[in-house]
Amino acid sequence: MTKILGFAAHAPKQKLEPFIYNAGPLAPEEVEIAVEHCGLCHSDLSILNNDWGITQYPVIPGHEAIGRIVAMGEQAKGLQIGQRVGVGWNAGSCMHCHECMTGDHNLCAKATATIIGHYGGFADKVRAHWAWAIPIPEKLESSSAGPLLCGGITVFAPLAAYVKPTDHVGVVGIGGLGHLALQFANAWGCEVTAFSSNPSKAEEMRTLGAHHVLSSRKSGEIRSAARSLDFLLVTVNVPLDWALLLQTLKPKGRMHLVGAVLEPLPIPAFELLSGHKNVSGSPTGGPAIISDMLDFAARHGIQPQVERFPMSRVNEAIAHLAAGEARYRIVLDANFNQEQPGSANA
């Protein structure tokens, strides 16, 4: 039996407290990872508050974990003790369904989310199926690589699926996801337009890769981009003027959502029909494309801008994120004291 110390919440909107659980025997295809750093994502906040109605308490958040393998099941493949790896939104999948066999492991009906019915990376250790423990390229820093495993792959996967280097790409919302999308789209070879509610960040957005910066709050500026975009990536989770944004697309253009907008989207059918336009969305990605994304980030020097907190100050970090003050991602540095009191989970 392995005892793992983490920080858990026992009900919605409660602070995290030290929590010890017995992880049980390591499964044959699992690896156990000593966590060194773990990103704090807005999805962690949504799970903590049960915003999506799927949280299982007690919950240990954390799905952007970076660390080193300390134990391996006898059937774990392709990895070794001491290797630096990362675990993102998923910690496992069935490995035999059609989606898994065709590389879309993240779409597996039996995929194991790292923080839903599974204890996550705000802990001294985390477990995952060997295929979901993704090796980290040498050029990437451990202290900032974690957000790539969720935010990075979330914006990279649709670029890889739908965008050519000759395309003009718009990014709506320059925050935790958007600041990475600007970097990836620029490195992909695209002409990039940033749509932001904060014009004071214009120079920073250009540094991150935007060629043009427009206000997402001024209808006139959005209209100035009419019929100019091949692809519009929406990273925010709030309702917007969807009809107006669709007008920024060229014929056959695509508006793609990666932000978890909870309200239904009123989409004018005529705008789609007349311009042969598309509206789509996607989650994260499978192990292969996550690995490709990490290699691409290492090759092009793409990295999240992070603020770091010791994991013992996790509640302070969560409050900072909830207040909208994160610039742009938060990473927790593991600093566990094994003598710290906790409650055992039978």
mmCIF file of C-alpha atoms in Angstrom:
data_model
loop_
_atom_site.group_PDB
_atom_site.id
_atom_site.type_symbol
_atom_site.label_atom_id
_atom_site.label_comp_id
_atom_site.label_asym_id
_atom_site.label_seq_id
_atom_site.Cartn_x
_atom_site.Cartn_y
_atom_site.Cartn_z
ATOM 1 C CA MET A 1 0.000 0.000 0.000
ATOM 2 C CA THR A 2 1.201 3.489 -0.862
ATOM 3 C CA LYS A 3 0.036 6.376 1.265
ATOM 4 C CA ILE A 4 -0.264 9.570 -0.750
ATOM 5 C CA LEU A 5 -0.521 13.024 0.773
ATOM 6 C CA GLY A 6 -2.484 15.656 -1.113
ATOM 7 C CA PHE A 7 -4.806 18.609 -0.715
ATOM 8 C CA ALA A 8 -8.509 17.790 -0.997
ATOM 9 C CA ALA A 9 -11.891 19.503 -0.803
ATOM 10 C CA HIS A 10 -14.808 17.569 0.695
ATOM 11 C CA ALA A 11 -17.676 19.689 -0.649
ATOM 12 C CA PRO A 12 -18.273 22.458 -3.205
ATOM 13 C CA LYS A 13 -16.549 25.806 -2.611
ATOM 14 C CA GLN A 14 -14.636 24.552 0.422
ATOM 15 C CA LYS A 15 -10.953 25.203 0.995
ATOM 16 C CA LEU A 16 -8.498 22.409 0.325
ATOM 17 C CA GLU A 17 -7.106 20.620 3.357
ATOM 18 C CA PRO A 18 -4.298 18.079 3.803
ATOM 19 C CA PHE A 19 -5.607 14.620 2.961
ATOM 20 C CA ILE A 20 -3.911 11.230 3.101
ATOM 21 C CA TYR A 21 -5.267 8.275 1.140
ATOM 22 C CA ASN A 22 -4.198 4.691 0.626
ATOM 23 C CA ALA A 23 -3.598 4.281 -3.095
ATOM 24 C CA GLY A 24 -3.572 0.476 -2.941
ATOM 25 C CA PRO A 25 -1.382 -1.807 -5.033
ATOM 26 C CA LEU A 26 -0.023 -0.335 -8.255
ATOM 27 C CA ALA A 27 -1.976 -1.734 -11.201
ATOM 28 C CA PRO A 28 0.028 -3.720 -13.784
ATOM 29 C CA GLU A 29 -0.105 -0.951 -16.429
ATOM 30 C CA GLU A 30 0.157 2.015 -14.049
ATOM 31 C CA VAL A 31 3.083 4.215 -13.122
ATOM 32 C CA GLU A 32 3.480 6.234 -9.951
ATOM 33 C CA ILE A 33 4.957 9.705 -10.303
ATOM 34 C CA ALA A 34 6.535 11.867 -7.602
ATOM 35 C CA VAL A 35 5.038 15.285 -8.309
ATOM 36 C CA GLU A 36 7.462 18.213 -8.553
ATOM 37 C CA HIS A 37 5.150 20.843 -10.042
ATOM 38 C CA CYS A 38 1.460 20.989 -10.929
ATOM 39 C CA GLY A 39 -0.439 23.635 -12.830
ATOM 40 C CA LEU A 40 -3.627 25.171 -11.464
ATOM 41 C CA CYS A 41 -6.203 25.464 -14.245
ATOM 42 C CA HIS A 42 -9.622 27.099 -14.338
ATOM 43 C CA SER A 43 -11.022 23.602 -14.859
ATOM 44 C CA ASP A 44 -9.701 22.716 -11.399
ATOM 45 C CA LEU A 45 -11.802 25.569 -10.040
ATOM 46 C CA SER A 46 -14.853 24.336 -11.947
ATOM 47 C CA ILE A 47 -14.404 20.833 -10.548
ATOM 48 C CA LEU A 48 -13.843 22.129 -7.014
ATOM 49 C CA ASN A 49 -17.103 24.099 -7.192
ATOM 50 C CA ASN A 50 -18.967 21.321 -9.042
ATOM 51 C CA ASP A 51 -19.873 23.816 -11.764
ATOM 52 C CA TRP A 52 -20.296 20.966 -14.255
ATOM 53 C CA GLY A 53 -22.217 18.669 -11.902
ATOM 54 C CA ILE A 54 -19.742 15.774 -12.238
ATOM 55 C CA THR A 55 -17.399 16.248 -9.267
ATOM 56 C CA GLN A 56 -16.808 13.318 -6.906
ATOM 57 C CA TYR A 57 -15.777 14.324 -3.396
ATOM 58 C CA PRO A 58 -13.354 14.280 -1.780
ATOM 59 C CA VAL A 59 -11.531 15.732 -4.746
ATOM 60 C CA ILE A 60 -7.802 16.305 -5.102
ATOM 61 C CA PRO A 61 -7.476 18.682 -8.084
ATOM 62 C CA GLY A 62 -4.465 19.043 -10.335
ATOM 63 C CA HIS A 63 -4.265 17.783 -13.927
ATOM 64 C CA GLU A 64 -1.065 19.455 -15.140
ATOM 65 C CA ALA A 65 1.436 17.438 -13.114
ATOM 66 C CA ILE A 66 5.152 17.192 -13.843
ATOM 67 C CA GLY A 67 7.375 14.779 -11.956
ATOM 68 C CA ARG A 68 9.518 11.659 -12.100
ATOM 69 C CA ILE A 69 8.478 8.025 -12.183
ATOM 70 C CA VAL A 70 9.158 6.277 -8.869
ATOM 71 C CA ALA A 71 7.307 2.982 -9.451
ATOM 72 C CA MET A 72 6.069 0.993 -12.459
ATOM 73 C CA GLY A 73 3.595 -1.851 -12.850
ATOM 74 C CA GLU A 74 5.002 -5.013 -14.411
ATOM 75 C CA GLN A 75 3.182 -4.333 -17.696
ATOM 76 C CA ALA A 76 4.046 -0.632 -18.041
ATOM 77 C CA LYS A 77 5.858 0.005 -21.316
ATOM 78 C CA GLY A 78 8.265 2.480 -22.837
ATOM 79 C CA LEU A 79 9.155 4.301 -19.617
ATOM 80 C CA GLN A 80 11.727 3.950 -16.872
ATOM 81 C CA ILE A 81 12.228 4.765 -13.217
ATOM 82 C CA GLY A 82 13.452 8.332 -12.768
ATOM 83 C CA GLN A 83 12.109 9.517 -16.124
ATOM 84 C CA ARG A 84 10.512 12.971 -16.212
ATOM 85 C CA VAL A 85 6.904 12.790 -17.376
ATOM 86 C CA GLY A 86 3.674 14.743 -17.236
ATOM 87 C CA VAL A 87 0.030 13.842 -16.661
ATOM 88 C CA GLY A 88 -2.700 16.024 -18.124
ATOM 89 C CA TRP A 89 -6.510 15.955 -18.115
ATOM 90 C CA ASN A 90 -6.675 12.165 -18.506
ATOM 91 C CA ALA A 91 -4.884 9.528 -16.464
ATOM 92 C CA GLY A 92 -6.152 6.506 -18.377
ATOM 93 C CA SER A 93 -8.360 5.054 -21.093
ATOM 94 C CA CYS A 94 -9.494 1.557 -22.059
ATOM 95 C CA MET A 95 -6.793 1.094 -24.747
ATOM 96 C CA HIS A 96 -8.962 -1.199 -26.883
ATOM 97 C CA CYS A 97 -11.981 0.767 -28.177
ATOM 98 C CA HIS A 98 -12.139 2.317 -31.650
ATOM 99 C CA GLU A 99 -11.172 5.759 -30.336
ATOM 100 C CA CYS A 100 -8.140 4.454 -28.459
ATOM 101 C CA MET A 101 -7.040 2.278 -31.379
ATOM 102 C CA THR A 102 -7.200 5.243 -33.770
ATOM 103 C CA GLY A 103 -5.327 7.700 -31.550
ATOM 104 C CA ASP A 104 -8.273 9.558 -30.045
ATOM 105 C CA HIS A 105 -7.752 8.119 -26.559
ATOM 106 C CA ASN A 106 -9.153 11.292 -24.996
ATOM 107 C CA LEU A 107 -12.529 10.511 -26.608
ATOM 108 C CA CYS A 108 -12.675 7.015 -25.094
ATOM 109 C CA ALA A 109 -16.025 6.442 -23.366
ATOM 110 C CA LYS A 110 -14.138 4.932 -20.425
ATOM 111 C CA ALA A 111 -11.384 7.534 -20.217
ATOM 112 C CA THR A 112 -10.312 8.309 -16.645
ATOM 113 C CA ALA A 113 -10.180 12.026 -15.970
ATOM 114 C CA THR A 114 -7.279 12.778 -13.648
ATOM 115 C CA ILE A 115 -9.452 14.719 -11.182
ATOM 116 C CA ILE A 116 -12.886 13.076 -11.550
ATOM 117 C CA GLY A 117 -13.190 9.830 -9.616
ATOM 118 C CA HIS A 118 -9.382 9.808 -9.488
ATOM 119 C CA TYR A 119 -7.020 11.715 -7.238
ATOM 120 C CA GLY A 120 -5.054 14.415 -9.023
ATOM 121 C CA GLY A 121 -1.705 16.139 -8.880
ATOM 122 C CA PHE A 122 -2.075 18.469 -5.889
ATOM 123 C CA ALA A 123 -0.293 15.690 -4.040
ATOM 124 C CA ASP A 124 3.141 14.268 -3.451
ATOM 125 C CA LYS A 125 2.389 11.480 -5.956
ATOM 126 C CA VAL A 126 -0.060 10.785 -8.736
ATOM 127 C CA ARG A 127 -0.789 7.623 -10.699
ATOM 128 C CA ALA A 128 -1.592 7.145 -14.376
ATOM 129 C CA HIS A 129 -1.690 4.505 -17.075
ATOM 130 C CA TRP A 130 1.742 4.323 -18.699
ATOM 131 C CA ALA A 131 0.392 5.649 -22.041
ATOM 132 C CA TRP A 132 -0.852 8.815 -20.323
ATOM 133 C CA ALA A 133 2.474 9.529 -18.593
ATOM 134 C CA ILE A 134 3.935 11.692 -21.350
ATOM 135 C CA PRO A 135 7.740 12.118 -21.518
ATOM 136 C CA ILE A 136 8.804 15.767 -21.269
ATOM 137 C CA PRO A 137 11.354 17.021 -23.827
ATOM 138 C CA GLU A 138 14.681 18.056 -22.341
ATOM 139 C CA LYS A 139 14.362 21.672 -23.509
ATOM 140 C CA LEU A 140 11.171 22.294 -21.514
ATOM 141 C CA GLU A 141 11.462 23.547 -17.957
ATOM 142 C CA SER A 142 9.689 21.426 -15.347
ATOM 143 C CA SER A 143 8.480 24.515 -13.519
ATOM 144 C CA SER A 144 6.503 25.831 -16.497
ATOM 145 C CA ALA A 145 5.734 22.776 -18.645
ATOM 146 C CA GLY A 146 2.663 21.655 -16.682
ATOM 147 C CA PRO A 147 0.126 24.048 -18.283
ATOM 148 C CA LEU A 148 1.081 22.716 -21.713
ATOM 149 C CA LEU A 149 -0.527 19.398 -20.734
ATOM 150 C CA CYS A 150 -3.973 21.010 -20.581
ATOM 151 C CA GLY A 151 -3.982 24.578 -21.892
ATOM 152 C CA GLY A 152 -1.304 23.858 -24.474
ATOM 153 C CA ILE A 153 -2.861 20.772 -26.022
ATOM 154 C CA THR A 154 -6.337 22.343 -25.889
ATOM 155 C CA VAL A 155 -5.289 25.096 -28.302
ATOM 156 C CA PHE A 156 -2.736 23.072 -30.275
ATOM 157 C CA ALA A 157 -5.034 20.189 -31.236
ATOM 158 C CA PRO A 158 -7.504 22.270 -33.297
ATOM 159 C CA LEU A 159 -4.646 24.105 -35.027
ATOM 160 C CA ALA A 160 -3.183 20.739 -36.022
ATOM 161 C CA ALA A 161 -6.591 19.517 -37.205
ATOM 162 C CA TYR A 162 -7.918 22.512 -39.131
ATOM 163 C CA VAL A 163 -5.286 25.175 -39.815
ATOM 164 C CA LYS A 164 -2.718 25.629 -42.590
ATOM 165 C CA PRO A 165 0.389 27.820 -42.208
ATOM 166 C CA THR A 166 -1.058 30.207 -44.812
ATOM 167 C CA ASP A 167 -4.240 30.802 -42.793
ATOM 168 C CA HIS A 168 -5.303 33.925 -40.939
ATOM 169 C CA VAL A 169 -6.200 32.886 -37.385
ATOM 170 C CA GLY A 170 -8.124 34.873 -34.778
ATOM 171 C CA VAL A 171 -7.907 34.161 -31.048
ATOM 172 C CA VAL A 172 -10.682 35.413 -28.760
ATOM 173 C CA GLY A 173 -9.615 35.853 -25.138
ATOM 174 C CA ILE A 174 -5.941 36.317 -24.305
ATOM 175 C CA GLY A 175 -5.704 34.575 -20.962
ATOM 176 C CA GLY A 176 -4.525 31.171 -19.827
ATOM 177 C CA LEU A 177 -5.445 29.497 -23.118
ATOM 178 C CA GLY A 178 -5.256 32.471 -25.447
ATOM 179 C CA HIS A 179 -1.701 33.515 -24.635
ATOM 180 C CA LEU A 180 -0.571 30.025 -25.626
ATOM 181 C CA ALA A 181 -2.761 30.041 -28.746
ATOM 182 C CA LEU A 182 -1.039 33.217 -29.976
ATOM 183 C CA GLN A 183 2.370 31.568 -29.624
ATOM 184 C CA PHE A 184 1.334 28.319 -31.296
ATOM 185 C CA ALA A 185 -0.514 30.004 -34.176
ATOM 186 C CA ASN A 186 2.402 32.334 -34.874
ATOM 187 C CA ALA A 187 4.899 29.466 -34.821
ATOM 188 C CA TRP A 188 2.522 27.497 -37.067
ATOM 189 C CA GLY A 189 3.142 30.206 -39.663
ATOM 190 C CA CYS A 190 -0.222 31.969 -39.511
ATOM 191 C CA GLU A 191 -1.196 35.619 -39.579
ATOM 192 C CA VAL A 192 -2.672 36.103 -36.106
ATOM 193 C CA THR A 193 -5.310 38.502 -34.787
ATOM 194 C CA ALA A 194 -5.938 38.783 -31.046
ATOM 195 C CA PHE A 195 -9.391 39.767 -29.778
ATOM 196 C CA SER A 196 -9.092 40.990 -26.198
ATOM 197 C CA SER A 197 -11.232 42.838 -23.681
ATOM 198 C CA ASN A 198 -8.085 44.473 -22.291
ATOM 199 C CA PRO A 199 -6.433 46.803 -24.837
ATOM 200 C CA SER A 200 -3.708 47.671 -22.313
ATOM 201 C CA LYS A 201 -2.150 44.278 -23.120
ATOM 202 C CA ALA A 202 -1.764 45.083 -26.839
ATOM 203 C CA GLU A 203 2.046 45.238 -26.867
ATOM 204 C CA GLU A 204 2.298 42.074 -24.808
ATOM 205 C CA MET A 205 -0.034 40.309 -27.233
ATOM 206 C CA ARG A 206 2.177 41.344 -30.122
ATOM 207 C CA THR A 207 5.192 39.994 -28.251
ATOM 208 C CA LEU A 208 3.338 36.703 -27.820
ATOM 209 C CA GLY A 209 2.701 36.452 -31.559
ATOM 210 C CA ALA A 210 -0.277 38.612 -32.572
ATOM 211 C CA HIS A 211 0.092 40.629 -35.765
ATOM 212 C CA HIS A 212 -3.146 42.532 -35.116
ATOM 213 C CA VAL A 213 -4.996 43.369 -31.879
ATOM 214 C CA LEU A 214 -8.711 44.214 -31.757
ATOM 215 C CA SER A 215 -11.127 44.846 -28.937
ATOM 216 C CA SER A 216 -13.556 42.022 -28.229
ATOM 217 C CA ARG A 217 -15.908 44.561 -26.623
ATOM 218 C CA LYS A 218 -16.191 47.042 -29.504
ATOM 219 C CA SER A 219 -18.531 45.940 -32.258
ATOM 220 C CA GLY A 220 -16.929 48.306 -34.722
ATOM 221 C CA GLU A 221 -13.487 46.761 -34.291
ATOM 222 C CA ILE A 222 -14.892 43.248 -34.677
ATOM 223 C CA ARG A 223 -16.712 44.334 -37.852
ATOM 224 C CA SER A 224 -13.433 45.706 -39.211
ATOM 225 C CA ALA A 225 -12.235 42.095 -39.394
ATOM 226 C CA ALA A 226 -15.228 40.935 -41.471
ATOM 227 C CA ARG A 227 -14.443 38.100 -43.919
ATOM 228 C CA SER A 228 -10.765 38.125 -42.944
ATOM 229 C CA LEU A 229 -10.307 34.948 -40.888
ATOM 230 C CA ASP A 230 -9.960 31.332 -41.923
ATOM 231 C CA PHE A 231 -10.165 30.139 -38.325
ATOM 232 C CA LEU A 232 -11.427 31.766 -35.139
ATOM 233 C CA LEU A 233 -10.428 30.098 -31.871
ATOM 234 C CA VAL A 234 -12.653 31.036 -28.922
ATOM 235 C CA THR A 235 -10.906 30.427 -25.594
ATOM 236 C CA VAL A 236 -13.305 32.234 -23.243
ATOM 237 C CA ASN A 237 -16.118 30.638 -21.216
ATOM 238 C CA VAL A 238 -18.597 33.517 -21.319
ATOM 239 C CA PRO A 239 -21.400 34.345 -23.802
ATOM 240 C CA LEU A 240 -20.403 36.581 -26.709
ATOM 241 C CA ASP A 241 -22.034 38.069 -29.799
ATOM 242 C CA TRP A 242 -21.699 34.868 -31.783
ATOM 243 C CA ALA A 243 -23.432 36.201 -34.884
ATOM 244 C CA LEU A 244 -21.000 39.107 -35.053
ATOM 245 C CA LEU A 245 -17.987 36.861 -34.540
ATOM 246 C CA LEU A 246 -19.153 34.557 -37.321
ATOM 247 C CA GLN A 247 -19.017 37.547 -39.652
ATOM 248 C CA THR A 248 -15.234 37.707 -39.191
ATOM 249 C CA LEU A 249 -14.900 34.406 -41.039
ATOM 250 C CA LYS A 250 -14.152 34.024 -44.708
ATOM 251 C CA PRO A 251 -16.396 31.698 -46.712
ATOM 252 C CA LYS A 252 -15.759 28.131 -45.501
ATOM 253 C CA GLY A 253 -14.201 29.536 -42.326
ATOM 254 C CA ARG A 254 -14.484 27.842 -38.947
ATOM 255 C CA MET A 255 -15.268 29.147 -35.463
ATOM 256 C CA HIS A 256 -13.930 26.667 -32.925
ATOM 257 C CA LEU A 257 -14.655 26.687 -29.194
ATOM 258 C CA VAL A 258 -12.299 25.398 -26.527
ATOM 259 C CA GLY A 259 -13.726 27.472 -23.670
ATOM 260 C CA ALA A 260 -16.453 25.779 -21.625
ATOM 261 C CA VAL A 261 -19.316 28.188 -22.319
ATOM 262 C CA LEU A 262 -22.194 26.886 -20.196
ATOM 263 C CA GLU A 263 -25.025 28.742 -21.939
ATOM 264 C CA PRO A 264 -26.428 27.499 -25.278
ATOM 265 C CA LEU A 265 -25.033 29.322 -28.303
ATOM 266 C CA PRO A 266 -27.567 31.171 -30.483
ATOM 267 C CA ILE A 267 -26.100 30.565 -33.932
ATOM 268 C CA PRO A 268 -27.841 32.148 -36.954
ATOM 269 C CA ALA A 269 -28.320 29.387 -39.502
ATOM 270 C CA PHE A 270 -28.294 31.812 -42.438
ATOM 271 C CA GLU A 271 -24.768 32.961 -41.517
ATOM 272 C CA LEU A 272 -23.613 29.344 -41.719
ATOM 273 C CA LEU A 273 -25.514 28.565 -44.899
ATOM 274 C CA SER A 274 -24.613 31.670 -46.850
ATOM 275 C CA GLY A 275 -20.914 31.423 -46.102
ATOM 276 C CA HIS A 276 -20.588 27.620 -45.877
ATOM 277 C CA LYS A 277 -19.161 28.209 -42.393
ATOM 278 C CA ASN A 278 -18.495 25.780 -39.570
ATOM 279 C CA VAL A 279 -18.852 25.866 -35.790
ATOM 280 C CA SER A 280 -17.041 23.206 -33.789
ATOM 281 C CA GLY A 281 -15.356 22.448 -30.473
ATOM 282 C CA SER A 282 -12.836 20.083 -28.957
ATOM 283 C CA PRO A 283 -11.399 18.929 -25.621
ATOM 284 C CA THR A 284 -7.708 18.138 -25.072
ATOM 285 C CA GLY A 285 -5.992 15.351 -27.024
ATOM 286 C CA GLY A 286 -4.596 11.840 -26.953
ATOM 287 C CA PRO A 287 -1.073 10.849 -25.907
ATOM 288 C CA ALA A 288 0.398 11.014 -29.416
ATOM 289 C CA ILE A 289 -0.696 14.573 -30.187
ATOM 290 C CA ILE A 290 0.236 15.700 -26.657
ATOM 291 C CA SER A 291 3.739 14.393 -27.342
ATOM 292 C CA ASP A 292 3.783 16.175 -30.715
ATOM 293 C CA MET A 293 2.642 19.400 -29.042
ATOM 294 C CA LEU A 294 5.414 19.190 -26.444
ATOM 295 C CA ASP A 295 8.014 18.604 -29.167
ATOM 296 C CA PHE A 296 6.641 21.566 -31.155
ATOM 297 C CA ALA A 297 6.745 23.778 -28.059
ATOM 298 C CA ALA A 298 10.328 22.740 -27.324
ATOM 299 C CA ARG A 299 11.394 23.350 -30.940
ATOM 300 C CA HIS A 300 9.860 26.819 -31.105
ATOM 301 C CA GLY A 301 10.535 27.993 -27.551
ATOM 302 C CA ILE A 302 6.841 28.150 -26.657
ATOM 303 C CA GLN A 303 6.181 28.266 -22.949
ATOM 304 C CA PRO A 304 3.383 29.391 -20.655
ATOM 305 C CA GLN A 305 3.798 32.571 -18.661
ATOM 306 C CA VAL A 306 3.400 31.364 -15.110
ATOM 307 C CA GLU A 307 3.059 32.595 -11.562
ATOM 308 C CA ARG A 308 4.372 30.152 -8.990
ATOM 309 C CA PHE A 309 3.107 29.314 -5.516
ATOM 310 C CA PRO A 310 4.272 26.641 -3.092
ATOM 311 C CA MET A 311 1.665 23.891 -2.964
ATOM 312 C CA SER A 312 1.180 24.552 0.746
ATOM 313 C CA ARG A 313 -0.365 27.897 -0.318
ATOM 314 C CA VAL A 314 -2.791 26.233 -2.721
ATOM 315 C CA ASN A 315 -5.841 28.042 -1.318
ATOM 316 C CA GLU A 316 -4.163 31.397 -1.847
ATOM 317 C CA ALA A 317 -3.377 30.379 -5.423
ATOM 318 C CA ILE A 318 -6.999 29.338 -6.006
ATOM 319 C CA ALA A 319 -8.249 32.690 -4.682
ATOM 320 C CA HIS A 320 -5.818 34.466 -7.018
ATOM 321 C CA LEU A 321 -7.178 32.492 -9.976
ATOM 322 C CA ALA A 322 -10.828 32.963 -8.964
ATOM 323 C CA ALA A 323 -10.298 36.728 -8.760
ATOM 324 C CA GLY A 324 -9.134 36.751 -12.397
ATOM 325 C CA GLU A 325 -5.660 37.955 -11.422
ATOM 326 C CA ALA A 326 -3.568 35.080 -12.823
ATOM 327 C CA ARG A 327 -1.142 36.210 -15.524
ATOM 328 C CA TYR A 328 -1.468 33.825 -17.244
ATOM 329 C CA ARG A 329 -1.146 30.379 -15.651
ATOM 330 C CA ILE A 330 -0.440 29.294 -12.078
ATOM 331 C CA VAL A 331 1.988 26.528 -11.155
ATOM 332 C CA LEU A 332 2.252 24.972 -7.697
ATOM 333 C CA ASP A 333 5.676 23.782 -6.540
ATOM 334 C CA ALA A 334 5.478 20.650 -4.407
ATOM 335 C CA ASN A 335 6.810 21.329 -0.891
ATOM 336 C CA PHE A 336 5.295 18.532 1.148
ATOM 337 C CA ASN A 337 6.152 17.789 4.739
ATOM 338 C CA GLN A 338 5.240 14.180 5.317
ATOM 339 C CA GLU A 339 4.536 14.908 8.978
ATOM 340 C CA GLN A 340 1.808 17.364 8.001
ATOM 341 C CA PRO A 341 -1.485 16.213 9.530
ATOM 342 C CA GLY A 342 -4.127 14.756 7.274
ATOM 343 C CA SER A 343 -7.200 12.566 7.278
ATOM 344 C CA ALA A 344 -6.991 8.984 6.070
ATOM 345 C CA ASN A 345 -9.309 7.700 3.387
ATOM 346 C CA ALA A 346 -10.201 4.076 4.096
#
